[in-house]
Coordinates of C-alpha atoms in Angstrom, one line a residue:
X1 CA 0.0 0.0 0.3
X2 CA 2.9 2.2 1.1
X3 CA 4.6 1.5 -2.3
X4 CA 1.6 2.3 -4.2
X5 CA 1.0 5.6 -2.5
X6 CA 4.7 6.7 -3.1
X7 CA 4.2 5.2 -6.8
X8 CA 1.5 7.5 -7.2
X9 CA 2.6 10.7 -5.7
X10 CA 6.4 10.0 -8.3
X11 CA 4.2 10.3 -10.9
X12 CA 1.7 13.1 -9.5
X13 CA 5.5 15.2 -9.3
X14 CA 7.1 13.7 -12.6
X15 CA 3.8 14.3 -14.8
X16 CA 3.6 17.9 -13.0
X17 CA 8.0 18.2 -13.8
X18 CA 7.2 17.5 -17.7
X19 CA 4.0 20.2 -17.9
X20 CA 6.0 22.6 -16.6
X21 CA 9.0 22.3 -19.1
X22 CA 7.2 21.9 -21.9
X23 CA 5.2 25.2 -20.9
X24 CA 9.6 26.5 -20.1
X25 CA 10.7 25.4 -23.7
X26 CA 12.9 23.1 -22.0
X27 CA 12.7 20.2 -24.2
X28 CA 15.5 18.2 -22.2
X29 CA 14.0 18.6 -19.1
X30 CA 10.8 17.5 -20.4
X31 CA 12.3 14.4 -21.8
X32 CA 14.4 13.1 -18.4
X33 CA 11.5 13.7 -16.1
X34 CA 9.4 11.5 -19.1
X35 CA 11.9 9.1 -19.1
X36 CA 11.7 9.0 -15.4
X37 CA 8.3 8.4 -15.7
X38 CA 8.0 5.5 -18.0
X39 CA 10.9 3.4 -15.2
X40 CA 8.4 4.6 -12.4
X41 CA 5.3 3.3 -14.0
X42 CA 6.8 0.1 -15.4
X43 CA 4.3 -2.9 -15.6
X44 CA 2.2 -1.5 -13.1
X45 CA 1.0 0.5 -16.2
X46 CA 2.4 -0.4 -19.6
X47 CA 0.3 1.9 -21.6
X48 CA 1.4 5.1 -19.5
X49 CA 5.2 3.7 -19.4
X50 CA 5.1 3.5 -23.4
X51 CA 3.4 7.0 -23.3
X52 CA 6.0 8.3 -21.7
X53 CA 8.7 6.7 -23.4
X54 CA 6.9 8.5 -27.3
X55 CA 7.1 11.6 -24.8
X56 CA 10.5 11.7 -24.0
X57 CA 11.4 10.5 -27.8
X58 CA 9.8 13.7 -28.8
X59 CA 11.6 16.2 -26.8
X60 CA 15.2 13.7 -27.7
X61 CA 14.1 15.2 -31.7
X62 CA 13.2 18.5 -30.4
X63 CA 16.6 18.7 -28.9
X64 CA 18.4 17.0 -32.4
X65 CA 16.4 20.1 -34.1
X66 CA 17.4 22.8 -31.9
X67 CA 21.2 21.3 -31.9
X68 CA 21.2 21.1 -35.7
X69 CA 20.6 24.8 -36.1
X70 CA 21.6 25.9 -33.1
X71 CA 25.3 27.9 -34.9
X72 CA 23.2 29.9 -37.4
X73 CA 19.8 30.3 -34.8
X74 CA 22.1 31.6 -32.2
X75 CA 21.8 35.6 -31.7
X76 CA 25.1 35.9 -30.3
X77 CA 27.0 36.5 -33.9
X78 CA 24.1 39.2 -34.8
X79 CA 24.0 41.0 -32.0
X80 CA 27.8 41.9 -31.8
X81 CA 26.9 43.3 -34.9
X82 CA 24.2 45.1 -34.3
X83 CA 26.4 46.5 -31.9
X84 CA 29.0 47.6 -34.3
X85 CA 26.7 49.1 -36.3
X86 CA 25.0 51.4 -33.9
X87 CA 28.5 52.5 -33.2
X88 CA 28.6 53.9 -36.6
X89 CA 24.7 55.1 -37.2
X90 CA 26.0 58.5 -35.7
X91 CA 28.8 58.9 -38.6
X92 CA 27.6 57.1 -41.3
X93 CA 23.3 57.1 -41.7
X94 CA 23.2 55.4 -44.9
X95 CA 24.2 52.0 -42.3
X96 CA 20.5 52.4 -41.0
X97 CA 18.5 50.8 -43.6
X98 CA 21.8 47.7 -43.0
X99 CA 20.8 48.3 -39.2
X100 CA 16.9 47.4 -39.5
X101 CA 17.4 44.2 -41.9
X102 CA 19.7 42.8 -39.7
X103 CA 17.6 43.4 -36.5
X104 CA 14.6 41.4 -39.0
X105 CA 16.6 39.1 -39.2
X106 CA 17.8 38.7 -35.5
X107 CA 14.0 38.4 -34.7
X108 CA 13.7 35.6 -37.2
X109 CA 16.3 33.5 -35.8
X110 CA 15.4 33.9 -32.2
X111 CA 11.5 33.1 -32.8
X112 CA 12.2 29.3 -34.2
X113 CA 11.0 28.1 -30.4
X114 CA 7.3 27.9 -30.9
X115 CA 7.5 25.6 -34.3
X116 CA 9.1 23.3 -32.2
X117 CA 6.8 22.4 -29.6
X118 CA 5.7 19.2 -28.0
X119 CA 2.2 20.4 -28.3
X120 CA -0.6 18.5 -27.7
X121 CA 0.0 15.7 -25.1
X122 CA 0.3 12.5 -26.5
X123 CA -2.2 10.9 -25.7
X124 CA -4.3 13.5 -28.0
X125 CA -2.2 12.6 -31.0
X126 CA -2.5 8.4 -30.2
X127 CA -6.8 9.8 -30.3
X128 CA -6.2 11.0 -33.9
X129 CA -4.4 7.9 -35.1
X130 CA -6.4 4.8 -35.9
X131 CA -6.9 1.8 -33.9
X132 CA -5.3 -0.8 -36.4
X133 CA -2.1 1.0 -36.6
X134 CA 1.1 -0.1 -34.5
X135 CA 3.5 2.8 -33.1
X136 CA 6.7 1.0 -32.3
X137 CA 8.8 4.5 -30.7
X138 CA 12.8 3.3 -30.7
X139 CA 14.2 5.2 -28.2
X140 CA 17.9 5.9 -26.7
X141 CA 17.6 6.9 -23.5
X142 CA 19.0 10.8 -22.9
X143 CA 20.9 10.1 -19.7
X144 CA 22.2 6.8 -20.5
X145 CA 22.6 5.9 -24.3
X146 CA 24.1 2.5 -23.4
X147 CA 19.8 2.2 -23.2
X148 CA 17.5 1.1 -26.0
X149 CA 13.7 1.4 -25.2
X150 CA 11.5 0.0 -27.6
X151 CA 7.6 1.1 -26.9
X152 CA 5.0 -0.9 -28.8
X153 CA 1.5 0.7 -28.9
X154 CA -1.5 1.0 -30.6
X155 CA -3.3 4.1 -31.9
X156 CA -6.9 4.7 -30.0
X157 CA -9.1 6.5 -32.7
X158 CA -12.6 4.6 -33.0
X159 CA -15.7 6.0 -35.1
X160 CA -16.9 6.7 -31.6
X161 CA -13.9 9.3 -30.9
X162 CA -14.1 13.0 -31.5
X163 CA -16.8 15.1 -33.4
X164 CA -17.9 12.9 -36.8
X165 CA -15.6 16.3 -38.8
X166 CA -13.1 14.9 -36.5
X167 CA -13.0 11.5 -37.1
X168 CA -13.3 12.4 -41.0
X169 CA -11.0 14.8 -41.1
X170 CA -7.9 12.2 -39.8
X171 CA -8.7 9.3 -42.2
X172 CA -8.7 11.6 -45.2
X173 CA -5.3 12.4 -43.7
X174 CA -4.3 9.0 -43.7
X175 CA -5.7 8.6 -46.7
X176 CA -4.2 11.6 -48.4
X177 CA -1.0 10.1 -47.0
X178 CA -0.5 6.9 -47.0
X179 CA -2.7 5.7 -49.7
X180 CA -1.2 2.2 -49.9
X181 CA -2.9 1.6 -45.8
X182 CA -6.0 3.5 -46.2
X183 CA -8.1 -0.4 -46.0
X184 CA -6.4 -1.0 -43.0
X185 CA -6.8 2.1 -42.0
X186 CA -11.1 1.8 -42.4
X187 CA -11.3 -1.0 -40.3
X188 CA -12.5 -1.6 -36.9
X189 CA -10.7 -3.9 -34.5
X190 CA -12.3 -5.9 -31.7
X191 CA -10.1 -4.5 -29.5
X192 CA -7.3 -2.4 -29.1
X193 CA -4.0 -4.5 -27.7
X194 CA -2.5 -3.7 -24.2
X195 CA 0.8 -1.9 -24.5
X196 CA 4.2 -3.1 -24.6
X197 CA 7.4 -2.3 -23.5
X198 CA 11.0 -3.3 -23.1
X199 CA 14.4 -1.8 -21.9
X200 CA 17.5 -3.7 -23.9
X201 CA 21.4 -2.7 -22.3
X202 CA 23.1 -2.2 -25.0
X203 CA 27.0 -3.3 -25.6
X204 CA 29.8 -0.7 -26.0
X205 CA 29.2 0.0 -29.8
X206 CA 27.3 -1.9 -30.5
X207 CA 25.5 0.5 -32.8
X208 CA 28.7 1.4 -34.5
X209 CA 29.0 -2.2 -35.5
X210 CA 26.0 -2.9 -37.1
X211 CA 26.4 1.0 -38.8
X212 CA 30.0 -0.8 -40.0
X213 CA 28.4 -3.8 -41.5
X214 CA 26.4 -1.9 -43.1
X215 CA 28.9 0.4 -44.6
X216 CA 31.0 -2.9 -45.8
X217 CA 27.6 -4.1 -47.4
X218 CA 27.1 -0.9 -48.9
X219 CA 30.6 -1.1 -50.2
X220 CA 30.4 -5.1 -51.6
X221 CA 26.8 -4.3 -53.4
X222 CA 28.8 -1.1 -55.3
X223 CA 32.1 -3.5 -56.3
X224 CA 28.9 -6.1 -57.6
X225 CA 26.9 -3.8 -59.4
X226 CA 30.3 -2.1 -61.5
X227 CA 31.4 -5.6 -62.0
X228 CA 27.9 -6.0 -64.1
X229 CA 28.8 -2.6 -65.5
X230 CA 32.1 -4.4 -66.9
X231 CA 31.1 -5.5 -70.1
X232 CA 34.5 -8.0 -70.1
X233 CA 33.8 -8.9 -66.5
X234 CA 32.8 -13.1 -66.3
X235 CA 29.3 -14.2 -65.5
X236 CA 31.4 -16.7 -62.6
X237 CA 33.0 -13.0 -61.1
X238 CA 29.3 -11.6 -61.0
X239 CA 27.7 -14.5 -59.4
X240 CA 30.9 -14.2 -56.8
X241 CA 30.5 -10.4 -56.3
X242 CA 26.6 -11.1 -56.3
X243 CA 27.3 -13.6 -52.9
X244 CA 29.1 -11.5 -51.1
X245 CA 26.5 -8.5 -50.6
X246 CA 23.8 -10.6 -49.8
X247 CA 25.6 -12.6 -47.0
X248 CA 26.8 -9.6 -45.7
X249 CA 23.2 -8.1 -45.5
X250 CA 22.2 -11.1 -44.4
X251 CA 24.7 -10.3 -41.8
X252 CA 23.1 -6.7 -41.2
X253 CA 19.9 -7.9 -40.2
X254 CA 21.7 -11.1 -37.5
X255 CA 23.4 -8.5 -36.2
X256 CA 20.2 -6.5 -36.0
X257 CA 18.2 -8.4 -34.1
X258 CA 20.7 -9.6 -32.0
X259 CA 20.8 -5.6 -30.8
X260 CA 17.1 -5.8 -30.3
X261 CA 18.2 -9.3 -27.7
X262 CA 14.3 -9.5 -25.7
X263 CA 12.8 -6.2 -27.7
X264 CA 12.6 -8.4 -31.2
X265 CA 9.3 -10.2 -30.7
X266 CA 7.9 -7.4 -29.6
X267 CA 8.3 -5.8 -32.7
X268 CA 5.8 -8.4 -34.0
X269 CA 3.2 -6.6 -36.8
X270 CA -0.6 -7.1 -35.3
X271 CA -2.5 -9.4 -36.7
X272 CA -4.1 -9.0 -40.0
X273 CA -7.2 -7.3 -39.4
X274 CA -10.7 -7.5 -41.9
X275 CA -10.9 -5.2 -44.0
X276 CA -14.4 -3.4 -45.6
X277 CA -14.2 -6.1 -47.7
X278 CA -14.3 -8.9 -46.3
X279 CA -10.3 -9.5 -46.8
X280 CA -7.2 -9.9 -44.3
X281 CA -4.6 -8.2 -44.6
X282 CA -1.6 -6.5 -42.1
X283 CA -1.9 -3.9 -40.0
X284 CA 0.3 -0.8 -41.5
X285 CA 3.1 0.4 -38.5
X286 CA 4.6 3.5 -37.6
X287 CA 8.3 3.2 -36.5
X288 CA 9.7 6.5 -34.6
X289 CA 13.2 6.0 -34.5
X290 CA 16.0 8.5 -33.1
X291 CA 18.5 10.2 -34.9
X292 CA 20.6 7.5 -33.8
X293 CA 18.9 4.5 -35.1
X294 CA 17.9 6.1 -38.3
X295 CA 21.0 4.9 -40.9
X296 CA 19.6 0.8 -39.6
X297 CA 17.0 -1.3 -41.9
X298 CA 14.7 -1.8 -39.1
X299 CA 12.0 -2.3 -41.8
X300 CA 13.6 -4.9 -43.4
X301 CA 13.7 -7.4 -39.6
X302 CA 11.3 -10.5 -40.3
X303 CA 9.1 -9.4 -37.8
X304 CA 7.6 -6.6 -40.0
X305 CA 7.0 -8.6 -42.8
X306 CA 3.2 -9.5 -42.5
X307 CA 2.8 -5.4 -42.0
X308 CA 0.9 -4.1 -44.6
X309 CA 3.2 -1.2 -44.5
X310 CA 6.1 0.6 -43.2
X311 CA 5.9 4.1 -42.0
X312 CA 8.8 5.8 -40.8
X313 CA 9.4 9.3 -38.9
X314 CA 11.3 10.6 -36.0
X315 CA 8.7 11.0 -33.5
X316 CA 4.6 11.2 -32.1
X317 CA 4.9 15.1 -32.2
X318 CA 6.3 15.5 -36.0
X319 CA 4.2 13.0 -37.0
X320 CA 1.5 14.7 -35.8
X321 CA 3.0 17.6 -36.9
X322 CA 2.7 16.7 -40.6
X323 CA -0.4 15.0 -40.2
X324 CA -2.3 18.5 -39.3
X325 CA -0.7 20.1 -42.4
X326 CA -2.1 17.8 -44.8
X327 CA -5.3 17.6 -43.2
X328 CA -5.2 21.6 -43.8
X329 CA -6.6 21.7 -47.4
X330 CA -3.2 20.8 -49.2
X331 CA -3.5 19.0 -52.3
X332 CA -1.0 17.4 -52.7
X333 CA 2.3 18.4 -54.9
X334 CA 1.9 17.9 -59.0
X335 CA 5.6 16.4 -59.9
X336 CA 6.2 19.7 -62.3
X337 CA 6.3 21.4 -59.7
X338 CA 9.6 19.8 -58.1
X339 CA 12.9 21.8 -57.8
X340 CA 16.1 20.1 -57.4
X341 CA 20.0 20.6 -55.6
X342 CA 21.9 17.6 -57.9
X343 CA 25.6 17.8 -57.3
X344 CA 25.9 21.6 -56.6
X345 CA 30.1 21.3 -56.5
X346 CA 29.9 19.0 -59.3
X347 CA 32.2 16.7 -56.9
X348 CA 31.3 13.4 -57.8
X349 CA 33.9 12.0 -61.1
X350 CA 32.6 9.8 -63.1
X351 CA 34.8 6.4 -62.3
X352 CA 37.4 5.4 -65.3
X353 CA 36.3 2.9 -67.5
X354 CA 37.6 -1.0 -66.7
X355 CA 38.1 -1.8 -70.0
X356 CA 39.1 0.2 -73.0
X357 CA 35.8 1.5 -75.2
X358 CA 36.1 -0.9 -78.4
X359 CA 35.4 2.2 -81.3
X360 CA 33.0 1.3 -83.9
X361 CA 33.3 2.9 -87.5
X362 CA 31.2 5.6 -88.2
X363 CA 28.5 5.4 -90.7
X364 CA 28.7 7.9 -93.7
X365 CA 26.0 10.6 -93.7
X366 CA 25.7 14.3 -91.5
X367 CA 27.4 14.2 -88.3
X368 CA 23.9 14.4 -85.7
X369 CA 24.8 18.0 -83.1
X370 CA 22.8 16.1 -80.0
X371 CA 24.4 13.6 -77.7
X372 CA 23.7 10.6 -77.7
X373 CA 22.3 8.5 -74.5
X374 CA 24.0 6.5 -72.4
X375 CA 22.9 2.6 -73.6
X376 CA 24.9 0.0 -72.5
X377 CA 25.4 -0.3 -68.9
X378 CA 29.1 0.6 -69.1
X379 CA 28.3 4.1 -70.5
X380 CA 25.8 4.7 -68.0
X381 CA 28.9 3.5 -65.0
X382 CA 30.7 6.3 -66.6
X383 CA 28.5 9.5 -66.5
X384 CA 28.7 11.9 -63.4
X385 CA 25.9 12.2 -61.1
X386 CA 25.0 15.3 -63.0
X387 CA 25.3 14.0 -66.5
X388 CA 22.8 11.4 -65.6
X389 CA 20.2 13.1 -64.2
X390 CA 20.0 15.8 -66.9
X391 CA 20.0 12.4 -69.1
X392 CA 17.7 10.2 -67.8
X393 CA 15.8 12.0 -65.1
X394 CA 14.6 15.6 -66.9
X395 CA 13.0 14.3 -70.2
X396 CA 11.9 11.9 -68.5
X397 CA 9.6 12.7 -65.7
X398 CA 11.6 16.7 -64.9
X399 CA 10.8 19.0 -68.1
X400 CA 9.3 21.3 -65.9
X401 CA 11.7 21.2 -63.2
X402 CA 14.0 24.0 -62.0
X403 CA 17.2 23.8 -59.9
X404 CA 20.4 24.1 -59.3
X405 CA 22.9 21.9 -60.6
X406 CA 26.8 21.5 -60.5
X407 CA 28.7 24.0 -62.4
X408 CA 32.5 24.1 -63.6
X409 CA 32.2 27.7 -63.9
X410 CA 30.3 28.8 -60.9
X411 CA 29.4 27.8 -57.6
X412 CA 26.2 28.4 -56.1
X413 CA 25.3 31.3 -54.0
X414 CA 23.6 31.5 -50.7
X415 CA 21.2 33.7 -52.5
X416 CA 20.2 31.5 -54.8
X417 CA 19.7 28.7 -52.3
X418 CA 17.6 30.9 -50.3
X419 CA 15.3 31.7 -53.6
X420 CA 15.1 28.0 -54.4
X421 CA 13.7 27.1 -51.3
X422 CA 11.4 30.6 -50.8
X423 CA 9.6 29.1 -54.1
X424 CA 9.8 25.0 -53.4
X425 CA 6.6 23.2 -52.9
X426 CA 9.3 20.3 -53.1
X427 CA 13.0 19.8 -52.9
X428 CA 15.0 16.7 -54.4
X429 CA 18.6 17.1 -53.6
X430 CA 20.5 14.6 -54.8
X431 CA 25.2 15.0 -54.0
X432 CA 27.8 13.7 -52.6
X433 CA 27.1 14.8 -49.2
X434 CA 24.0 15.7 -46.6
X435 CA 22.7 18.8 -47.8
X436 CA 23.9 20.4 -44.9
X437 CA 27.1 20.4 -46.0
X438 CA 25.7 22.5 -49.2
X439 CA 22.9 24.6 -48.4
X440 CA 24.2 26.8 -45.5
X441 CA 22.6 26.6 -41.8
X442 CA 21.6 30.0 -41.7
X443 CA 19.8 29.7 -45.0
X444 CA 18.3 26.3 -44.0
X445 CA 17.0 28.5 -40.5
X446 CA 15.6 31.5 -41.8
X447 CA 13.7 29.5 -44.5
X448 CA 9.8 29.4 -44.6
X449 CA 9.5 25.9 -45.8
X450 CA 5.7 25.8 -45.3
X451 CA 4.5 25.5 -48.4
X452 CA 7.2 23.0 -49.2
X453 CA 5.0 19.8 -49.0
X454 CA 7.8 16.9 -49.4
X455 CA 11.7 16.8 -49.7
X456 CA 13.6 13.6 -51.0
X457 CA 17.6 13.5 -49.7
X458 CA 19.8 11.4 -51.7
X459 CA 23.3 11.1 -50.5
X460 CA 26.3 9.2 -50.8
X461 CA 28.6 9.9 -48.1
X462 CA 28.8 12.3 -45.1
X463 CA 31.8 14.7 -43.5
X464 CA 32.9 16.2 -40.4
X465 CA 31.3 19.6 -41.7
X466 CA 28.1 18.2 -42.9
X467 CA 27.6 16.3 -39.2
X468 CA 28.3 19.3 -37.1

């Protein structure tokens, strides 16, 4: 009895701490308190503990976002410049306009906080997610990075939840955002399964080991593709190079399952649901991963094979923000509206041909000035990233696209990046490193991306600069 009273008092204190921290904009404090609440509730209230982990993960995501834009959004540099300008205003009145522009920029940068709010409460968000959706959260403890929390629970929206208009709007969001899982979203389960929670200790360096395995697989896969592109490679060599990445891929999945340990069985997709036509299919899964886990292929685990769809996101609140935007009456993005940034610094150089090209006699007749498309695998492998994009993507689906491609004669400016982001409703990025390596953080931090519906980011490497 005393233990129950003590637990109740601790939960009330932690809940008050979370509420106060959220109101004060202290995401780190809110996340730490939420993790303590999950530990306090434990198995006595698995649903409450799982919801606490969702809150902790959302708070952790806010911290990641703030750290990402910290250098660009920090007002100290602008304040110092403003003070210097104020000293010269009496001498040079022409600087007044510059002072006003910088002051406006300072105000924009210091107003990033409200966009990273931890509202509404977790329970309210769960009530907007269909009860047929399985939510899986994998969250690394903010206090002990060697501890992995795994929370599995269901959405709580039913046909009786909330006003009819809100229920219809939420279903419409699911239809527009995830068309492949509409039937499962419309199904009515007989009962909502209880939440499950596991705490997994991670050996030191375990995440880095799995990431290294994944990197080795990627290198082996690239070697196999180069072997296929080389016309002189024998069939036996191609088969040999194909076996290596297949074995390494299975090794990655085995290591990932071992990493999860006792939490792996919890990831099993829910049993098949009955759709409106009486058919049976797996339920959709919403997979919420911390930033340190996003590079690992959790979708390929055998436990999730029966799911009708697996959708990733960073946290429950980020997912809710996407759903809110999708339900605001937007019509989506037409493919002709996309903008692009492709190898902006012209860093990708085509690999040298593995065998000398065989020259063929030219046919008599007038010479064509139009560049010939690359038809053979060897020709395609010898192109740069910009050439492949211009020859394959733009003629096929991007004739009306606008954007930035790398050039040997000039480098894109901050103004060009800012102008592209200002008008973009959809952005495709493809480059040698992450987008933050090329687009300055200050440009991204100040960009108003509310009109941007989709961003496809494809990179092939990381650098110390981009990771910062």
